Short mmCIF file of C-alpha atoms in Angstrom, two decimals:
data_model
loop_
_atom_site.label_atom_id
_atom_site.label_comp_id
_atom_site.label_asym_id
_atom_site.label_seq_id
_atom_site.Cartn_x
_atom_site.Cartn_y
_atom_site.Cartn_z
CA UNK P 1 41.98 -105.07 -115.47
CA UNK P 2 43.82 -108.36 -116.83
CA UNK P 3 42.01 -108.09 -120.29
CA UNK P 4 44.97 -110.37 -121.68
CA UNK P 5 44.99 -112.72 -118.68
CA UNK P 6 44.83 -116.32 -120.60
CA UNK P 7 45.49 -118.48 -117.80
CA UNK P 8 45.06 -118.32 -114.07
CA UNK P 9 46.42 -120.64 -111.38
CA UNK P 10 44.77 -120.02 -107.33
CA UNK P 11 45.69 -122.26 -104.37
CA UNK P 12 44.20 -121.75 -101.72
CA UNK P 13 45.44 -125.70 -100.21
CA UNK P 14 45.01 -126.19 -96.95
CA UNK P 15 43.66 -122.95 -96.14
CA UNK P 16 41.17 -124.88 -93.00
CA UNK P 17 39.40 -121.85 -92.60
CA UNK P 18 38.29 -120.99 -95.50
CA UNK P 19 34.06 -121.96 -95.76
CA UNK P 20 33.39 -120.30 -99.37
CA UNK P 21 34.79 -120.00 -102.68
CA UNK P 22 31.16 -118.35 -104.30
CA UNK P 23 33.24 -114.95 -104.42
CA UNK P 24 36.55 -116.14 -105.89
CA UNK P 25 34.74 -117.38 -108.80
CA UNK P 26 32.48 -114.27 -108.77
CA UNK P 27 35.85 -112.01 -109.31
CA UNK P 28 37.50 -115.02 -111.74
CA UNK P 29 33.90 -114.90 -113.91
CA UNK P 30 35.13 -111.44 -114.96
CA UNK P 31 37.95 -112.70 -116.77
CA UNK P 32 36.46 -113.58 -120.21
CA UNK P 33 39.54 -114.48 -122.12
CA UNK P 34 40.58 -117.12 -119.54
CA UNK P 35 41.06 -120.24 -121.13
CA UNK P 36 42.98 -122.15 -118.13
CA UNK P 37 42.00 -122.32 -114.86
CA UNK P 38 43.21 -124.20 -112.26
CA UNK P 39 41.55 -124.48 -108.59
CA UNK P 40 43.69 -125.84 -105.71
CA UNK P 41 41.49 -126.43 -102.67
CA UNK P 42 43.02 -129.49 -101.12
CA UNK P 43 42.70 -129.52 -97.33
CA UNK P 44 40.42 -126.98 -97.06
CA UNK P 45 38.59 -128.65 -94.65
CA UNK P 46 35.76 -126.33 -93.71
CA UNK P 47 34.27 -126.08 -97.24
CA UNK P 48 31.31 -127.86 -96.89
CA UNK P 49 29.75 -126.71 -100.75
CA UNK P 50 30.84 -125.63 -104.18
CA UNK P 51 27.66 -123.21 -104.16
CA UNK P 52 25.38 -122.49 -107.12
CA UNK P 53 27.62 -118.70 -107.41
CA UNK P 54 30.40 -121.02 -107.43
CA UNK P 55 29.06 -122.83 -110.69
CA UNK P 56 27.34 -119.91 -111.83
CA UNK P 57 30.84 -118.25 -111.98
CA UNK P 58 32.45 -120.59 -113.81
CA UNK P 59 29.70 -120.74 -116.52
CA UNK P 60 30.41 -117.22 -117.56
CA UNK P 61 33.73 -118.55 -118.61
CA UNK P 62 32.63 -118.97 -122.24
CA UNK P 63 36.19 -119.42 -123.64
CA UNK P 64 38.00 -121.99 -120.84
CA UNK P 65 39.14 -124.81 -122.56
CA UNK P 66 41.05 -125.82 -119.72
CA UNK P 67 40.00 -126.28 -115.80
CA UNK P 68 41.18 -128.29 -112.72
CA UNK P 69 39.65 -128.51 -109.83
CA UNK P 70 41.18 -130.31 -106.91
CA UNK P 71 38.83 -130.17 -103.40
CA UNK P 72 40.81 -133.07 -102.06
CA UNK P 73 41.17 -133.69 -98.19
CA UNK P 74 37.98 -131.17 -98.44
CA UNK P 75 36.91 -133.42 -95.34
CA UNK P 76 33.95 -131.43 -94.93
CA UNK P 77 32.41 -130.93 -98.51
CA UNK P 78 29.10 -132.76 -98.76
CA UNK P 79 27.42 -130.76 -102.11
CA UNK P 80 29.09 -130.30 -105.20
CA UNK P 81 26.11 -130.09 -107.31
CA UNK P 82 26.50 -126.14 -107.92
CA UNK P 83 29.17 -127.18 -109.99
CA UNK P 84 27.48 -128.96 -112.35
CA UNK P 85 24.93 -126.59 -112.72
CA UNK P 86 27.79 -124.61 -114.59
CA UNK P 87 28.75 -126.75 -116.56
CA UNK P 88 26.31 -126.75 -119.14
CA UNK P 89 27.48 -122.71 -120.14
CA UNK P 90 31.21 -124.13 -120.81
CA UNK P 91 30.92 -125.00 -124.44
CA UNK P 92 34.13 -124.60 -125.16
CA UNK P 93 35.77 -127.03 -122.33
CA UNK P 94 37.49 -129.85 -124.00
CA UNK P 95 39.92 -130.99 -120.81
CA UNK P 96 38.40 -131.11 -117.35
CA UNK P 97 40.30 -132.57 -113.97
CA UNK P 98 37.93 -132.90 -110.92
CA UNK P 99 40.19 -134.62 -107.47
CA UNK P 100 37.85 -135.32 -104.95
CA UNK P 101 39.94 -137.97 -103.06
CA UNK P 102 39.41 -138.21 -99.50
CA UNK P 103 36.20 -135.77 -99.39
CA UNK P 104 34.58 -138.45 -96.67
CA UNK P 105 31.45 -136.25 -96.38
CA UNK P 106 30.44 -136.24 -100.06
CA UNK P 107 26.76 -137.24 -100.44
CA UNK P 108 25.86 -137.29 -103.85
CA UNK P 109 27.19 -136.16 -107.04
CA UNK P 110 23.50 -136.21 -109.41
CA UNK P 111 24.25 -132.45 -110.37
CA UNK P 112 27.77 -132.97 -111.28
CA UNK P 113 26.98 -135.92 -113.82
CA UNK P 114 23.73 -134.12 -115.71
CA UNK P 115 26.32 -131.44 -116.42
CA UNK P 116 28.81 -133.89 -117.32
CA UNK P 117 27.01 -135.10 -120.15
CA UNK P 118 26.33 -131.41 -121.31
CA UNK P 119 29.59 -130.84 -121.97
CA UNK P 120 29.68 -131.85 -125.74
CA UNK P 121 33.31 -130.60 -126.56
CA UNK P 122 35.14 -131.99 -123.71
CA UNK P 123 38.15 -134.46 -125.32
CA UNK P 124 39.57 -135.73 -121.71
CA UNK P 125 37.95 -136.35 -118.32
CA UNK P 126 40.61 -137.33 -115.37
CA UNK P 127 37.77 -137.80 -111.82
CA UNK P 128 39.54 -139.31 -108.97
#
């Protein structure tokens, strides 16, 4: 049941196959007392979203303090914004690390920076 699990570490790099991560987060969302979590995507190049569930998931994460994200070489991903529509649940976030380096295809990141700004205990902000 991993009722003690305090920090959590996936990488699923390079994994070019791989189109969603809506039920990875679904599964991680379970885990309340996480407080770390770190999310290696790089290379997965045929994610083309960070869905709502994806977002969703990570909002029910009321005690992270901690959370990396790193979709880089995602050459595919065009829509992030279900990520941002999580963040405003994750009031306890103070250190965030998003790597979206070489994600040609991205469109638009609106939903990303309105929950940006909702994130009212976050201390340090690394974006590349």
């Amino acid at each position: 049941r991993l009722s003690f699990l305090r920090t959590l570490r996936v990488s699923l790099a390079r994994c070019s196959g791989l189109r969603s991560v809506a039920a990875l987060t679904q599964g991680v969302s379970k885990l309340q007392p996480l407080t770390d979590l770190e999310l290696d995507l790089n290379g997965c190049t045929s994610l083309v979203e960070l869905e709502e569930e994806f977002g969703a998931g990570l909002g029910q994460l009321g005690k992270l303090t901690k959370l990396r994200i790193d979709v880089s070489g995602c050459t595919h991903l065009h829509d992030v914004s279900g990520l941002g529509k999580g963040f405003p649940s994750l009031r306890s976030l103070t250190c965030l690390n998003l790597t979206f380096a070489g994600c040609t295809n991205l469109e638009e990141i609106e939903w990303l920076s309105r929950g940006l700004v909702k994130l009212v205990t976050l201390s340090t902000l690394e974006m590349s």
